[in-house]
Amino acid sequence: MSENYGDLIARSQRYLEIISQSELTQEEKEWVVKEVVEGFRENVNPGFLEYRKSVSTDYTSVEWKDSGSTFTDIWGKEFIDCLGGYGIYNVGHRHPKVLKAVMDQLQRQALHSQELLDPLRAFLAKLLGSITPGDLQYAFFVNSGTESVEAGIKFAKMYTGRRSFISTTRAFHGKSLGSLSATAKGVFRKPFLPLIPGFHHVPYGNAEAVEMMLESCAFVGEDVAAVIVEPVQGEGGVIIPPEDYLPKLRELCDKYGALLILDEVQTGMGRTGKMFACEHSNVVPDILCLAKAFGGGIMPIGATVARKPMWEKLVENPFLHTTTFGGNPVCCAAAIANINVLLEENLPQRSAESGVYMLGKLRELAEKYPAVVQEVRGKGLMIGIEFFNDELGYEVAKGLFARGVLVAGTLINAKSIRIEPPLTISREQQDQVIERLDNTLAEVDKMAGGLGK
Ligand SMILES: *Cc1c(COP(=O)(O)O)cnc(C)c1O
C-alpha cells in the first residue's frame, strides 16, 4: 500500500518523537497502544494478538522499558522478568557497564569497514579464548544462536569431510534450514522437509543411543562429522541429562573421529551456575556455540568457538564462511563488557547459589500442590516446572502474568514453564516470585478439580 510520502514523513517523525521521550502523556500512551495493535494486526502478524489473548489477562500490554530484573509496560505496570528473554538477560536488563560500552563505541564507530583489522573483534576473541574451557581458541562472530549453529555445522563438514550428524530428540538449535535440520520438533520441521541430508536424531540423555548411531553410520560408510547437543535442553523444557552423558559423548566422538559440538546458546554465560555448562563435567567440545546472553542483554551477538585444527580450511581461505554484521564493533563492545561484568560480579557463582535457593522453595511448593505440579528441576538459574497437563501450565503462566511475573510458558509446550531470571536477581525478588507463584498455584489448585490429574 503506497501513501503520500508527506504523510509517511510525518508519521515516522511522530514515532521518532515517541522514541525520544522518557515520559508519555495518557493520550500518547493510548495512541501508541492503538498503533501497536493495529500494526501487529495489519503488518506484523495477527497470530501474535491471538497468542497474547490466550496467555495474558491484558493482551494490549505493550512493553516499554526495562532495568535490572524487571521491565515495565506502557501503563507503568512492573513485571519481574523470569523469562529473561529465554536466557538473554544474564547480567540483567541494560546493565550500566554494558550500556556504557555500547554508547562509547557508538560515539566513535558503529559498524566496521569490512576490510581493515577491526580492534574489538580481536579484543573479544582474545577474552573468549581465555574464558572458554580447554584448547578452544578461535572465534567466529555471528548475529544469533541460529547462525552460531549454522557455522558449527559447516565447520564440522569442512574439517572432517564427513556429511552425517547426530542430534537429539527435543533438541532446539535454531530455525534456519541448516540449524533446523538439527532441531527436533516436528511442528517446526515438517513444513520445510527435506532439510539438509544426513541428520539423525536419537533420544536425548542416552549415550548408548549415540553410540549405536555412530556405529551404524560408520558401518554403512556415512561416517558422522559431529554430534551436536545442548548440555541442558532449554526449549525442550529444561531437560538435564545424566551426569556422565557429556563425558561419554566426548569419549564416543573421539573413538569414532566425530566432532563434539556443544550448543551453549542458552546454557552459556553463567546460566547453569558455571560460566559454561560443560564445565560441570569438565568436557571440552571441539566446537562451542554461543549467543543469547553473550551480548550482555543489549546487543545481538553470537560466537562459534573452536579448537585450532578446526580452523585449518578457514585459515587457507578466511572468506569461506563470512557475515557482514557478525562481530561488528558495537556488538563486540557489548560482549566484552558482558564478560567483564559476569566475572567481576561473580555471576556464575550467584546463579548457582540462587538456583539452589529457588529450587528448594519451588520443591516446597510442588509438595504443597501435588495435584498441579508434577516436577521441578533445574541447574543454576535454568529452572523448569512441569505440570500435569498443558491447561494447568497455561493457567499458572496466566496467573503469574496477572501478578506481575513473566515466565516462559508457550503455546507449543505449556506443560512445562521455564524460569530463567537475570542472574543478578535479588533474594527479595526471588521471594516475591515464590510468593506470587504460591498464590497462583492456590488459585489453580482450586480449579484443578476440572483440570488436574
Ligand atoms: C535460542 C536457541 C538457539 C537459537 O538462537 P537464536 O538467537 O534464536 O537464533 C539455538 N540453540 C539453543 C540451545 C537455543 O536456546
Tab-separated table of C-alpha atoms and ligand atoms in Angstrom:
chain	number	residue	atom	x	y	z
A	1	MET	CA	0.000	0.000	0.000
A	2	SER	CA	1.576	3.283	-1.011
A	3	GLU	CA	0.755	6.514	0.727
A	4	ASN	CA	1.655	10.072	0.167
A	5	TYR	CA	5.325	10.445	1.218
A	6	GLY	CA	4.496	13.615	3.141
A	7	ASP	CA	2.209	11.582	5.431
A	8	LEU	CA	4.896	8.972	5.899
A	9	ILE	CA	7.479	11.569	6.860
A	10	ALA	CA	5.061	12.973	9.432
A	11	ARG	CA	4.210	9.537	10.809
A	12	SER	CA	7.821	8.389	11.086
A	13	GLN	CA	8.612	11.737	12.737
A	14	ARG	CA	5.907	11.059	15.309
A	15	TYR	CA	7.409	7.613	16.000
A	16	LEU	CA	10.826	9.199	16.447
A	17	GLU	CA	9.399	11.695	18.913
A	18	ILE	CA	7.807	8.881	20.902
A	19	ILE	CA	11.117	7.002	20.922
A	20	SER	CA	12.945	10.082	22.196
A	21	GLN	CA	10.572	10.751	25.091
A	22	SER	CA	11.150	9.321	28.543
A	23	GLU	CA	7.614	10.091	29.712
A	24	LEU	CA	4.425	9.833	27.675
A	25	THR	CA	1.104	11.557	28.287
A	26	GLN	CA	-2.060	9.495	28.736
A	27	GLU	CA	-3.111	10.460	25.233
A	28	GLU	CA	0.213	9.392	23.756
A	29	LYS	CA	0.071	6.057	25.575
A	30	GLU	CA	-3.369	5.357	24.150
A	31	TRP	CA	-2.165	6.299	20.692
A	32	VAL	CA	0.869	4.013	20.984
A	33	VAL	CA	-1.258	1.032	22.063
A	34	LYS	CA	-3.671	1.633	19.193
A	35	GLU	CA	-0.830	1.916	16.663
A	36	VAL	CA	0.858	-1.195	18.015
A	37	VAL	CA	-2.233	-3.395	17.996
A	38	GLU	CA	-3.103	-2.181	14.510
A	39	GLY	CA	0.478	-2.676	13.328
A	40	PHE	CA	0.535	-6.255	14.594
A	41	ARG	CA	-2.891	-6.948	13.103
A	42	GLU	CA	-2.225	-5.467	9.686
A	43	ASN	CA	1.528	-5.555	9.165
A	44	VAL	CA	3.283	-7.919	11.565
A	45	ASN	CA	1.108	-10.953	12.208
A	46	PRO	CA	-2.381	-11.076	13.754
A	47	GLY	CA	-1.477	-14.514	15.086
A	48	PHE	CA	0.542	-12.812	17.817
A	49	LEU	CA	-2.549	-10.939	19.030
A	50	GLU	CA	-4.431	-14.240	19.323
A	51	TYR	CA	-1.472	-15.760	21.112
A	52	ARG	CA	-1.287	-12.861	23.597
A	53	LYS	CA	-5.016	-13.166	24.242
A	54	SER	CA	-4.584	-16.822	25.154
A	55	VAL	CA	-1.805	-16.309	27.696
A	56	SER	CA	-2.423	-12.885	29.112
A	57	THR	CA	-5.052	-11.110	31.124
A	58	ASP	CA	-4.437	-7.955	29.120
A	59	TYR	CA	-3.319	-8.672	25.584
A	60	THR	CA	-2.749	-4.975	24.868
A	61	SER	CA	0.012	-4.850	27.475
A	62	VAL	CA	2.743	-3.193	25.411
A	63	GLU	CA	6.274	-3.366	26.811
A	64	TRP	CA	8.051	-0.079	27.202
A	65	LYS	CA	11.200	-0.010	29.324
A	66	ASP	CA	13.454	-2.237	31.372
A	67	SER	CA	16.095	-2.173	34.053
A	68	GLY	CA	17.734	-4.730	36.360
A	69	SER	CA	15.463	-7.754	36.759
A	70	THR	CA	12.272	-6.011	35.730
A	71	PHE	CA	10.536	-4.474	32.773
A	72	THR	CA	7.590	-2.123	32.684
A	73	ASP	CA	4.682	-1.925	30.308
A	74	ILE	CA	3.476	1.331	28.824
A	75	TRP	CA	0.899	1.757	31.626
A	76	GLY	CA	3.626	1.535	34.248
A	77	LYS	CA	2.929	-1.999	35.443
A	78	GLU	CA	6.172	-3.640	36.528
A	79	PHE	CA	6.991	-7.296	35.844
A	80	ILE	CA	9.713	-9.400	37.402
A	81	ASP	CA	11.330	-10.977	34.381
A	82	CYS	CA	11.600	-14.711	34.992
A	83	LEU	CA	11.533	-15.443	31.280
A	84	GLY	CA	14.732	-13.477	30.830
A	85	GLY	CA	14.218	-13.307	27.073
A	86	TYR	CA	14.718	-17.115	27.072
A	87	GLY	CA	18.114	-16.561	28.589
A	88	ILE	CA	19.318	-13.246	27.172
A	89	TYR	CA	19.447	-11.198	30.354
A	90	ASN	CA	22.130	-12.951	32.421
A	91	VAL	CA	23.672	-9.647	33.597
A	92	GLY	CA	20.217	-8.071	33.891
A	93	HIS	CA	18.370	-5.599	31.714
A	94	ARG	CA	20.507	-2.718	30.463
A	95	HIS	CA	23.420	-3.280	32.813
A	96	PRO	CA	25.103	0.163	33.123
A	97	LYS	CA	28.543	-1.137	32.216
A	98	VAL	CA	27.313	-2.886	29.069
A	99	LEU	CA	25.245	0.143	28.142
A	100	LYS	CA	28.232	2.447	28.590
A	101	ALA	CA	30.471	0.278	26.419
A	102	VAL	CA	27.867	0.326	23.648
A	103	MET	CA	27.319	4.097	23.905
A	104	ASP	CA	31.075	4.786	23.999
A	105	GLN	CA	31.656	2.669	20.904
A	106	LEU	CA	28.662	4.233	19.124
A	107	GLN	CA	30.133	7.672	19.694
A	108	ARG	CA	33.247	6.641	17.794
A	109	GLN	CA	32.323	3.975	15.218
A	110	ALA	CA	29.223	1.791	14.894
A	111	LEU	CA	29.979	-0.711	12.138
A	112	HIS	CA	33.296	-1.825	10.738
A	113	SER	CA	34.843	-1.108	7.322
A	114	GLN	CA	34.735	-4.826	6.398
A	115	GLU	CA	38.323	-4.509	5.205
A	116	LEU	CA	40.787	-3.253	7.818
A	117	LEU	CA	41.604	-5.116	11.023
A	118	ASP	CA	38.858	-4.197	13.466
A	119	PRO	CA	40.176	-3.939	17.031
A	120	LEU	CA	37.157	-5.037	19.072
A	121	ARG	CA	36.843	-8.363	17.258
A	122	ALA	CA	40.405	-9.174	18.322
A	123	PHE	CA	39.813	-7.987	21.913
A	124	LEU	CA	36.704	-10.123	22.244
A	125	ALA	CA	38.250	-13.201	20.611
A	126	LYS	CA	41.218	-12.963	22.984
A	127	LEU	CA	38.918	-12.846	26.007
A	128	LEU	CA	36.865	-15.705	24.653
A	129	GLY	CA	39.932	-17.841	24.023
A	130	SER	CA	40.870	-17.387	27.685
A	131	ILE	CA	37.451	-17.807	29.238
A	132	THR	CA	36.338	-20.910	27.297
A	133	PRO	CA	37.480	-24.324	28.529
A	134	GLY	CA	40.459	-26.339	27.294
A	135	ASP	CA	42.051	-25.518	23.981
A	136	LEU	CA	39.095	-23.714	22.437
A	137	GLN	CA	40.887	-20.864	20.721
A	138	TYR	CA	39.421	-19.354	17.561
A	139	ALA	CA	36.132	-17.478	17.405
A	140	PHE	CA	33.819	-16.653	14.521
A	141	PHE	CA	31.271	-13.996	15.452
A	142	VAL	CA	27.672	-14.060	14.263
A	143	ASN	CA	24.365	-12.307	14.949
A	144	SER	CA	22.281	-15.082	16.513
A	145	GLY	CA	22.216	-18.547	18.001
A	146	THR	CA	20.918	-19.983	14.769
A	147	GLU	CA	23.899	-18.600	12.894
A	148	SER	CA	26.340	-19.895	15.502
A	149	VAL	CA	24.926	-23.415	14.994
A	150	GLU	CA	24.875	-22.957	11.224
A	151	ALA	CA	28.583	-22.104	11.328
A	152	GLY	CA	29.249	-25.049	13.657
A	153	ILE	CA	27.634	-27.452	11.171
A	154	LYS	CA	29.620	-26.013	8.275
A	155	PHE	CA	32.903	-26.049	10.190
A	156	ALA	CA	32.347	-29.709	11.119
A	157	LYS	CA	31.759	-30.645	7.465
A	158	MET	CA	34.718	-28.553	6.395
A	159	TYR	CA	37.117	-30.126	8.867
A	160	THR	CA	36.048	-33.780	8.766
A	161	GLY	CA	34.958	-34.043	5.145
A	162	ARG	CA	32.067	-36.112	6.507
A	163	ARG	CA	28.358	-35.450	5.965
A	164	SER	CA	26.367	-37.156	8.743
A	165	PHE	CA	25.313	-35.603	12.035
A	166	ILE	CA	23.760	-36.889	15.203
A	167	SER	CA	21.366	-34.691	17.101
A	168	THR	CA	18.816	-35.479	19.805
A	169	THR	CA	15.059	-35.557	20.160
A	170	ARG	CA	13.525	-32.445	21.797
A	171	ALA	CA	16.642	-30.512	20.764
A	172	PHE	CA	16.442	-26.873	19.746
A	173	HIS	CA	19.277	-25.479	17.658
A	174	GLY	CA	17.560	-22.790	15.591
A	175	LYS	CA	15.280	-22.474	12.575
A	176	SER	CA	17.427	-21.758	9.510
A	177	LEU	CA	17.464	-24.715	7.102
A	178	GLY	CA	20.798	-25.954	8.448
A	179	SER	CA	20.184	-25.478	12.142
A	180	LEU	CA	16.586	-26.680	11.763
A	181	SER	CA	17.991	-29.955	10.492
A	182	ALA	CA	19.476	-30.392	13.969
A	183	THR	CA	16.359	-29.139	15.753
A	184	ALA	CA	13.977	-31.919	16.680
A	185	LYS	CA	10.471	-30.562	16.937
A	186	GLY	CA	8.169	-31.895	14.232
A	187	VAL	CA	5.905	-28.842	14.083
A	188	PHE	CA	8.831	-26.618	13.157
A	189	ARG	CA	10.420	-29.060	10.697
A	190	LYS	CA	7.593	-30.739	8.862
A	191	PRO	CA	6.568	-27.868	6.532
A	192	PHE	CA	10.186	-27.499	5.385
A	193	LEU	CA	11.244	-31.079	4.738
A	194	PRO	CA	13.511	-32.255	3.285
A	195	LEU	CA	16.163	-30.364	5.226
A	196	ILE	CA	19.887	-30.878	4.759
A	197	PRO	CA	20.562	-34.585	4.412
A	198	GLY	CA	22.491	-36.694	6.890
A	199	PHE	CA	20.890	-35.723	10.207
A	200	HIS	CA	19.919	-38.482	12.622
A	201	HIS	CA	18.074	-37.863	15.896
A	202	VAL	CA	18.491	-40.132	18.901
A	203	PRO	CA	16.857	-39.860	22.348
A	204	TYR	CA	18.436	-37.126	24.490
A	205	GLY	CA	20.428	-38.138	27.556
A	206	ASN	CA	21.130	-41.620	26.221
A	207	ALA	CA	24.797	-42.101	25.329
A	208	GLU	CA	24.209	-45.695	24.198
A	209	ALA	CA	21.806	-44.424	21.543
A	210	VAL	CA	24.527	-42.104	20.250
A	211	GLU	CA	26.999	-44.977	20.186
A	212	MET	CA	24.621	-47.199	18.213
A	213	MET	CA	24.069	-44.442	15.671
A	214	LEU	CA	27.799	-43.694	15.355
A	215	GLU	CA	28.398	-47.388	14.778
A	216	SER	CA	25.563	-47.743	12.249
A	217	CYS	CA	26.676	-44.684	10.300
A	218	ALA	CA	30.267	-45.910	10.198
A	219	PHE	CA	29.065	-49.362	9.153
A	220	VAL	CA	27.166	-48.042	6.139
A	221	GLY	CA	30.001	-45.733	5.109
A	222	GLU	CA	28.299	-42.495	6.163
A	223	ASP	CA	30.678	-41.519	8.941
A	224	VAL	CA	29.499	-38.916	11.408
A	225	ALA	CA	31.007	-35.433	11.163
A	226	ALA	CA	29.676	-34.290	14.524
A	227	VAL	CA	27.396	-34.955	17.427
A	228	ILE	CA	25.523	-31.812	18.436
A	229	VAL	CA	23.788	-31.436	21.811
A	230	GLU	CA	22.734	-28.892	24.399
A	231	PRO	CA	24.337	-29.640	27.816
A	232	VAL	CA	20.875	-28.958	29.290
A	233	GLN	CA	17.980	-28.819	26.861
A	234	GLY	CA	16.287	-25.427	27.048
A	235	GLU	CA	13.340	-25.248	24.649
A	236	GLY	CA	12.785	-28.950	25.282
A	237	GLY	CA	11.672	-27.941	28.792
A	238	VAL	CA	14.878	-27.819	30.880
A	239	ILE	CA	15.931	-31.443	30.475
A	240	ILE	CA	19.028	-32.346	32.489
A	241	PRO	CA	20.907	-35.400	31.193
A	242	PRO	CA	22.683	-37.973	33.406
A	243	GLU	CA	25.961	-36.655	34.854
A	244	ASP	CA	28.132	-38.926	32.747
A	245	TYR	CA	26.336	-38.021	29.484
A	246	LEU	CA	28.745	-35.402	28.147
A	247	PRO	CA	31.908	-37.275	29.233
A	248	LYS	CA	30.573	-40.370	27.456
A	249	LEU	CA	29.771	-38.366	24.321
A	250	ARG	CA	33.284	-36.913	24.389
A	251	GLU	CA	34.754	-40.417	24.555
A	252	LEU	CA	32.495	-41.734	21.796
A	253	CYS	CA	33.249	-38.826	19.477
A	254	ASP	CA	36.979	-39.398	19.939
A	255	LYS	CA	36.554	-43.111	19.270
A	256	TYR	CA	34.657	-42.539	16.019
A	257	GLY	CA	36.560	-39.464	14.820
A	258	ALA	CA	33.482	-37.251	15.087
A	259	LEU	CA	33.494	-33.723	16.479
A	260	LEU	CA	31.529	-32.772	19.577
A	261	ILE	CA	29.519	-29.584	19.087
A	262	LEU	CA	28.028	-28.175	22.273
A	263	ASP	CA	25.206	-25.733	21.741
A	264	GLU	CA	25.516	-23.454	24.777
A	265	VAL	CA	23.452	-20.683	23.234
A	266	GLN	CA	21.131	-20.854	26.238
A	267	THR	CA	23.263	-22.580	28.912
A	268	GLY	CA	26.342	-20.407	28.395
A	269	MET	CA	27.493	-17.253	30.194
A	270	GLY	CA	26.761	-18.418	33.736
A	271	ARG	CA	23.177	-19.585	33.318
A	272	THR	CA	23.614	-23.029	34.918
A	273	GLY	CA	25.976	-21.972	37.723
A	274	LYS	CA	29.258	-22.253	35.778
A	275	MET	CA	30.399	-19.923	33.007
A	276	PHE	CA	29.709	-22.769	30.557
A	277	ALA	CA	27.545	-25.778	31.383
A	278	CYS	CA	30.167	-28.210	30.030
A	279	GLU	CA	32.416	-27.160	32.941
A	280	HIS	CA	30.156	-29.108	35.337
A	281	SER	CA	31.567	-32.289	33.802
A	282	ASN	CA	34.961	-30.969	32.605
A	283	VAL	CA	34.169	-31.737	28.990
A	284	VAL	CA	35.802	-29.666	26.257
A	285	PRO	CA	33.901	-29.653	22.955
A	286	ASP	CA	35.552	-29.222	19.569
A	287	ILE	CA	33.057	-26.513	18.722
A	288	LEU	CA	31.126	-24.335	21.157
A	289	CYS	CA	28.091	-22.304	20.061
A	290	LEU	CA	27.173	-19.151	21.972
A	291	ALA	CA	24.607	-16.362	21.577
A	292	LYS	CA	21.591	-15.105	23.599
A	293	ALA	CA	23.208	-13.739	26.805
A	294	PHE	CA	26.561	-13.326	25.045
A	295	GLY	CA	25.718	-9.722	24.084
A	296	GLY	CA	25.009	-8.642	27.652
A	297	GLY	CA	21.259	-8.359	27.123
A	298	ILE	CA	21.753	-5.291	24.953
A	299	MET	CA	23.190	-6.290	21.588
A	300	PRO	CA	22.604	-9.353	19.421
A	301	ILE	CA	25.818	-11.289	19.009
A	302	GLY	CA	26.821	-14.939	18.984
A	303	ALA	CA	30.041	-16.852	18.536
A	304	THR	CA	31.192	-20.182	17.203
A	305	VAL	CA	34.357	-21.065	19.086
A	306	ALA	CA	36.565	-23.937	18.015
A	307	ARG	CA	39.854	-25.722	18.638
A	308	LYS	CA	42.734	-24.755	16.374
A	309	PRO	CA	42.635	-27.739	13.961
A	310	MET	CA	39.019	-26.963	13.051
A	311	TRP	CA	40.180	-23.635	11.592
A	312	GLU	CA	42.630	-25.116	9.046
A	313	LYS	CA	40.463	-24.552	5.953
A	314	LEU	CA	39.299	-21.158	7.183
A	315	VAL	CA	42.904	-20.054	7.567
A	316	GLU	CA	43.591	-21.090	3.968
A	317	ASN	CA	40.550	-19.093	2.884
A	318	PRO	CA	39.113	-16.744	5.521
A	319	PHE	CA	36.236	-15.932	3.161
A	320	LEU	CA	34.915	-19.496	3.086
A	321	HIS	CA	32.275	-18.516	5.635
A	322	THR	CA	31.505	-14.850	6.304
A	323	THR	CA	28.854	-12.457	7.584
A	324	THR	CA	28.560	-8.692	7.081
A	325	PHE	CA	27.282	-7.693	10.508
A	326	GLY	CA	28.695	-10.546	12.590
A	327	GLY	CA	31.247	-9.289	15.102
A	328	ASN	CA	30.582	-5.607	14.457
A	329	PRO	CA	32.184	-3.148	16.896
A	330	VAL	CA	29.023	-2.186	18.795
A	331	CYS	CA	28.095	-5.814	19.434
A	332	CYS	CA	31.666	-6.715	20.370
A	333	ALA	CA	31.740	-3.808	22.836
A	334	ALA	CA	28.625	-5.225	24.497
A	335	ALA	CA	30.084	-8.744	24.612
A	336	ILE	CA	33.374	-7.512	26.104
A	337	ALA	CA	31.500	-5.621	28.836
A	338	ASN	CA	29.295	-8.675	29.382
A	339	ILE	CA	32.286	-10.918	30.104
A	340	ASN	CA	33.746	-8.255	32.385
A	341	VAL	CA	30.501	-7.981	34.377
A	342	LEU	CA	29.926	-11.756	34.605
A	343	LEU	CA	33.402	-12.176	36.105
A	344	GLU	CA	33.523	-9.029	38.223
A	345	GLU	CA	30.107	-9.661	39.785
A	346	ASN	CA	30.806	-13.368	40.134
A	347	LEU	CA	27.532	-14.154	38.380
A	348	PRO	CA	28.047	-17.852	37.586
A	349	GLN	CA	28.519	-18.441	41.327
A	350	ARG	CA	25.489	-16.287	42.167
A	351	SER	CA	23.479	-18.247	39.625
A	352	ALA	CA	24.477	-21.491	41.360
A	353	GLU	CA	23.514	-20.137	44.798
A	354	SER	CA	20.238	-18.536	43.691
A	355	GLY	CA	19.406	-21.730	41.810
A	356	VAL	CA	19.766	-23.841	44.938
A	357	TYR	CA	17.582	-21.394	46.885
A	358	MET	CA	14.876	-21.135	44.223
A	359	LEU	CA	14.795	-24.887	43.587
A	360	GLY	CA	14.386	-25.524	47.306
A	361	LYS	CA	11.462	-23.102	47.535
A	362	LEU	CA	9.886	-24.434	44.344
A	363	ARG	CA	10.117	-28.018	45.598
A	364	GLU	CA	8.263	-26.947	48.750
A	365	LEU	CA	5.519	-25.535	46.518
A	366	ALA	CA	5.476	-28.742	44.474
A	367	GLU	CA	4.801	-30.665	47.684
A	368	LYS	CA	2.138	-28.189	48.724
A	369	TYR	CA	0.265	-28.512	45.405
A	370	PRO	CA	0.734	-32.132	44.361
A	371	ALA	CA	-2.351	-32.079	42.116
A	372	VAL	CA	-0.886	-29.275	39.983
A	373	VAL	CA	2.914	-29.534	39.960
A	374	GLN	CA	4.391	-32.745	38.634
A	375	GLU	CA	8.086	-31.957	38.866
A	376	VAL	CA	10.576	-29.171	39.485
A	377	ARG	CA	14.092	-29.429	38.044
A	378	GLY	CA	16.968	-27.149	37.262
A	379	LYS	CA	20.621	-26.265	37.263
A	380	GLY	CA	21.640	-22.812	38.448
A	381	LEU	CA	19.006	-20.350	37.294
A	382	MET	CA	17.803	-22.552	34.451
A	383	ILE	CA	14.693	-23.969	36.048
A	384	GLY	CA	11.714	-25.879	34.724
A	385	ILE	CA	8.401	-26.547	36.429
A	386	GLU	CA	6.368	-29.334	34.910
A	387	PHE	CA	2.608	-29.559	35.337
A	388	PHE	CA	0.293	-32.499	34.843
A	389	ASN	CA	-1.113	-31.057	31.638
A	390	ASP	CA	-0.959	-28.073	29.258
A	391	GLU	CA	-4.063	-26.378	30.685
A	392	LEU	CA	-2.547	-26.217	34.165
A	393	GLY	CA	0.654	-24.751	32.735
A	394	TYR	CA	-1.336	-22.137	30.865
A	395	GLU	CA	-3.313	-21.133	33.921
A	396	VAL	CA	-0.161	-20.786	36.004
A	397	ALA	CA	1.604	-18.658	33.352
A	398	LYS	CA	-1.512	-16.534	33.059
A	399	GLY	CA	-1.913	-16.158	36.836
A	400	LEU	CA	1.732	-15.159	37.186
A	401	PHE	CA	1.405	-12.595	34.389
A	402	ALA	CA	-1.574	-11.034	36.172
A	403	ARG	CA	0.580	-10.857	39.325
A	404	GLY	CA	3.493	-9.189	37.533
A	405	VAL	CA	5.785	-12.142	36.883
A	406	LEU	CA	6.725	-13.118	33.350
A	407	VAL	CA	7.623	-16.791	32.745
A	408	ALA	CA	8.190	-18.831	29.612
A	409	GLY	CA	5.135	-20.922	29.019
A	410	THR	CA	4.323	-21.146	25.344
A	411	LEU	CA	1.586	-22.316	23.030
A	412	ILE	CA	3.818	-25.101	21.783
A	413	ASN	CA	4.660	-26.543	25.172
A	414	ALA	CA	2.690	-25.155	28.089
A	415	LYS	CA	3.102	-28.292	30.173
A	416	SER	CA	6.431	-27.060	31.468
A	417	ILE	CA	7.252	-23.458	32.180
A	418	ARG	CA	10.763	-22.156	32.406
A	419	ILE	CA	12.185	-19.794	34.986
A	420	GLU	CA	15.299	-18.024	33.687
A	421	PRO	CA	15.602	-14.702	35.509
A	422	PRO	CA	18.642	-12.428	35.290
A	423	LEU	CA	21.482	-13.954	37.315
A	424	THR	CA	21.527	-10.655	39.226
A	425	ILE	CA	18.011	-11.206	40.615
A	426	SER	CA	17.912	-10.227	44.298
A	427	ARG	CA	16.849	-12.554	47.097
A	428	GLU	CA	13.924	-10.222	47.763
A	429	GLN	CA	12.736	-10.548	44.151
A	430	GLN	CA	13.159	-14.309	44.301
A	431	ASP	CA	10.939	-14.377	47.383
A	432	GLN	CA	8.370	-12.215	45.596
A	433	VAL	CA	8.309	-14.666	42.695
A	434	ILE	CA	7.814	-17.597	45.073
A	435	GLU	CA	5.042	-15.792	46.938
A	436	ARG	CA	3.199	-14.858	43.741
A	437	LEU	CA	3.605	-18.394	42.441
A	438	ASP	CA	2.234	-19.729	45.731
A	439	ASN	CA	-0.865	-17.525	45.322
A	440	THR	CA	-1.242	-18.528	41.685
A	441	LEU	CA	-0.925	-22.227	42.457
A	442	ALA	CA	-3.508	-21.919	45.251
A	443	GLU	CA	-5.914	-20.432	42.739
A	444	VAL	CA	-5.174	-23.002	40.055
A	445	ASP	CA	-5.355	-25.802	42.620
A	446	LYS	CA	-8.953	-24.809	43.329
A	447	MET	CA	-9.812	-25.112	39.667
A	448	ALA	CA	-7.741	-28.256	39.375
A	449	GLY	CA	-10.747	-30.415	40.123
A	450	GLY	CA	-11.555	-29.976	36.455
A	451	LEU	CA	-8.010	-29.591	35.183
A	452	GLY	CA	-5.706	-31.704	37.363
A	453	LYS	CA	-4.689	-35.293	37.106
B	1	LIG	C1	17.624	-19.928	21.292
B	1	LIG	C2	18.496	-21.040	20.906
B	1	LIG	C3	19.035	-21.130	19.611
B	1	LIG	C4	18.682	-20.140	18.529
B	1	LIG	O1	19.127	-18.870	18.850
B	1	LIG	P1	18.541	-17.590	18.070
B	1	LIG	O2	19.352	-16.453	18.568
B	1	LIG	O3	17.093	-17.501	18.400
B	1	LIG	O4	18.765	-17.825	16.618
B	1	LIG	C5	19.896	-22.171	19.322
B	1	LIG	N1	20.212	-23.079	20.266
B	1	LIG	C6	19.727	-23.031	21.514
B	1	LIG	C7	20.140	-24.040	22.519
B	1	LIG	C8	18.833	-22.013	21.875
B	1	LIG	O5	18.326	-21.976	23.106
